[in-house]
Amino acid sequence: MSGGTPKTVGGYCRARITKDEALRYISHLDYASLMQRAIRRAKLPAAYSEGFNPHMKLSFASALSVGVTSEAEYMDLELAEVLPEQEIADRLHPVLPDGVRLIGLKVLDDKPKALMALVDEAKYEVTVPLCGSFDGVQAALASFNAAKECVYIRKTPKKTREIEIRQYMHGDVCAKEEQGGLLRMTMAIRITPGGSVKPQEVLALLCERYALPVQPDCASVHRLALFGGGKALLSECAGEVRT
Amino acid sequence: MVPLTPDLLQAVTKPARYTGNEWNMSRKRHEDVACTFALSMPDVYEVGMSNLGLKILYEILNRREDTAAERVYAPWIDMEAEMRKRRLPLFSLETRTPIREFDFLGFSLQYEMIYTNVLNMLDLAEIPAYAVERDEDAPFVVGGGPCVYNVEPVADFFDLFVIGEGEEVLGELVAAFVRWKNEGRPKGRAGFLRRAAGISGVYVPSFYTPRYIDGDFAGMEPLGEDVPTVVYKRVVRDMDEAETMENPVVPYIGIVHDRIMLELFRGCSRGCRFCQAGMAYRPVRERSTKRLRALAREMADATGYDEMSLTSLSSADYSCLDGLVDNLMEDFAEDKVSFSLPSLRIDSFSIGLADRMQQVRKSGLTFAPEAGTQRMRDVINKGVTEEDLMNAVSAAFRKGWKSVKLYFMLGLPTETDEDIIGVARLAKKVVDRYQEITGKRGAKVTISVSCFVPKAFTPFQWSAQNTLEEFERKQRLLKENIHDRSIQFNYHDARVSRLEGVLARGDRRLSTVIYEAWKRGARFDGWTDQFHEEYWLGAFEALGVDRAYYNERERRRDEAFPWEHTSPGVSRAFLRTEWDRAVKGELTPDCRRGRCTGCAVCPTIGARVIDGGART
Ligand code: SF4
């Protein structure tokens, strides 16, 4: 993104933040500019690109679709000046809007590989009202999980496309019955250079094709984790700041 | 609390319009305050959130310990349908309290075409449209904004109006309310309105009856001795001293003006004869550079915005703009804040500034010559020559700009076909100038042409508006005279401007028409894709109201006008002289740094011009 800019004396930091209920309906772009404003309020010495319209050197891992909450949003920020982790966290903390919490933060020694390129898997939790028996759920999931191939028809205003979903599923879709007539499912989805699938699409397919007895319109989707090469994006960080 | 379930929010576009919670939002427990005030602009969130006046009032009211001010905007069509289907009442963004539970509901009326949205919002809030039908528990519905300078067409829908700038009045209104409430609400609703009518700048329409002779408006009758015959506007006398916005709410989604608005000054006395703002917001009152720098810092730190617009009616007229821009750019050199001017004066000074501020090249520059010939520009007192425009665009092309947008009006008083063809000629000259300067083609010149609407309290308030046929003929004529492919021609829907023309100088008898149009389905009339003329035509016909009476007729010299009792202070005699001078093509200078030209605003409302250039 920063092209051929020479290495400056600055630093990099990676943060794990959330997108909570209050921000559920904000687009990824709006979420990104909201974080930029928070960073400016925090008076962190962010690095900017050169030119007429300087951009903050801030990048995100994987765009979250509107309507999905998350406890695993990652962002990399380039700083013009190195600051201790605790100080960055302390400055950010009071200026985060409702719906963003800072879960972890780590100063990186070198310019990191782009987050986008690192991420290859996302784990989601889907909570949805049950409208049948749990046995029905288990039967539906068993046959989905056992299927070799499963084609979903993705319709956008512009075009209709067929995508094979199984190639993107990592492990089984699991489900647990919760109080209040709710079903809680977890699924791990692969993010590949060739594409991916959305948890809502998996849910839609489970309902249409496998007769999963739930009300998909009332589902709430939550991202639990993002992984790169099987590791959480901040897991190996020493001195992670817990706030 | 009105419930917003996920399935509801997933059913509408941009759900964040309705979920609030933004940075700097103020949320108070209603049990802890004596007064609750819902502030609204009857338009969609992105437009309403961009209104400077409401932002200021929101902060000033919330600084009071006894008051909770909250926001509510017009739900978009899809949300309205969902709310009606689910029987959800209109609610505030902060606490999702039903609007009918507030003490006050204030609407900022920015343009006439938003009136049906007021009715729609009242209906969604379960508040009766007509003020007389409201019971003791209903909120007091308050109107403000530029439309108060001819408010009669919607007078029946409001309990009271605030004429002029609301910073001080609103506080006085709230204080009067709290007193009345603590005393046990003596004499009920009417009792409070009586007290409110005693506050300078407050107009209570139910205390006035219009008189008609042979169907013509003949005057406004105040009911009772304690109500003033004319309610003059209130203004902030000293902009440095006045309380203002410091911590604006930062929206989660993109809005129309998504940046800090730094208000350099109020008023503009250039005296363009078509311009209501220029007559109504006098006199000019500047903020000092010192105060502006402090405010800029405050707001940048409080919001995190990286863009700041130096707003005013004509920002380039700020007396020490050069110095201010230098100071701001220095103050914010480390913060990567960019500055912009919303409108440019037609001269090379403005281009130099825009260049220094590194205003984005792609989006181009905008100028408003307003008319195509010198004669026509003299009639409207637009003190700009063709040479000025050519100098300005030359400077812009030399600095690397490629595209220019020019604003014009069709249908101005005394206009001839020559003046219309003049618009095309002027645009062509700008295109040619680009080639002369750069040696190549590739300029993009957009001419945006609106239809003139005569407005109350302007020298053209006597003037007739063009008929639909005339407007459309003129639009065609202009189009036929544009031959260059580099010129893009945009024009407004004349039917909308014609309706605006009726409402802008209408009287109280139009309230039934507005109500009927709304009943038939009119809303968001200002949105091209939502405007359905048939609702309005049907309403006029059903009620037997002749539109032409309001907009097509040149008014008699001595005719009584239904707007003169809510006045910005400009005298009728001044406006009349200006109308006569217009016809003769005589110019009237700006009083800002020169002599007073006698519009009477300053002595009438007890204010004076405050301008850095005049002070020294
Ligand atoms: S009264 Fe005189 S100085 Fe004041 S705004 Fe009018 S013309 Fe200008």
Tab-separated table of C-alpha atoms in Angstrom, chain B residues 91 131 210 242 264 433 495 519 614:
chain	number	residue	atom	x	y	z
B	91	PHE	CA	-38.682	7.891	18.338
B	131	ALA	CA	-51.986	22.710	16.615
B	210	PRO	CA	-55.433	36.840	9.011
B	242	ALA	CA	-22.022	33.664	21.956
B	264	LEU	CA	-16.516	32.418	10.104
B	433	ARG	CA	-10.157	30.075	-22.236
B	495	ARG	CA	-42.542	21.936	-11.700
B	519	LYS	CA	-52.854	12.774	2.652
B	614	ALA	CA	-14.238	47.866	8.963
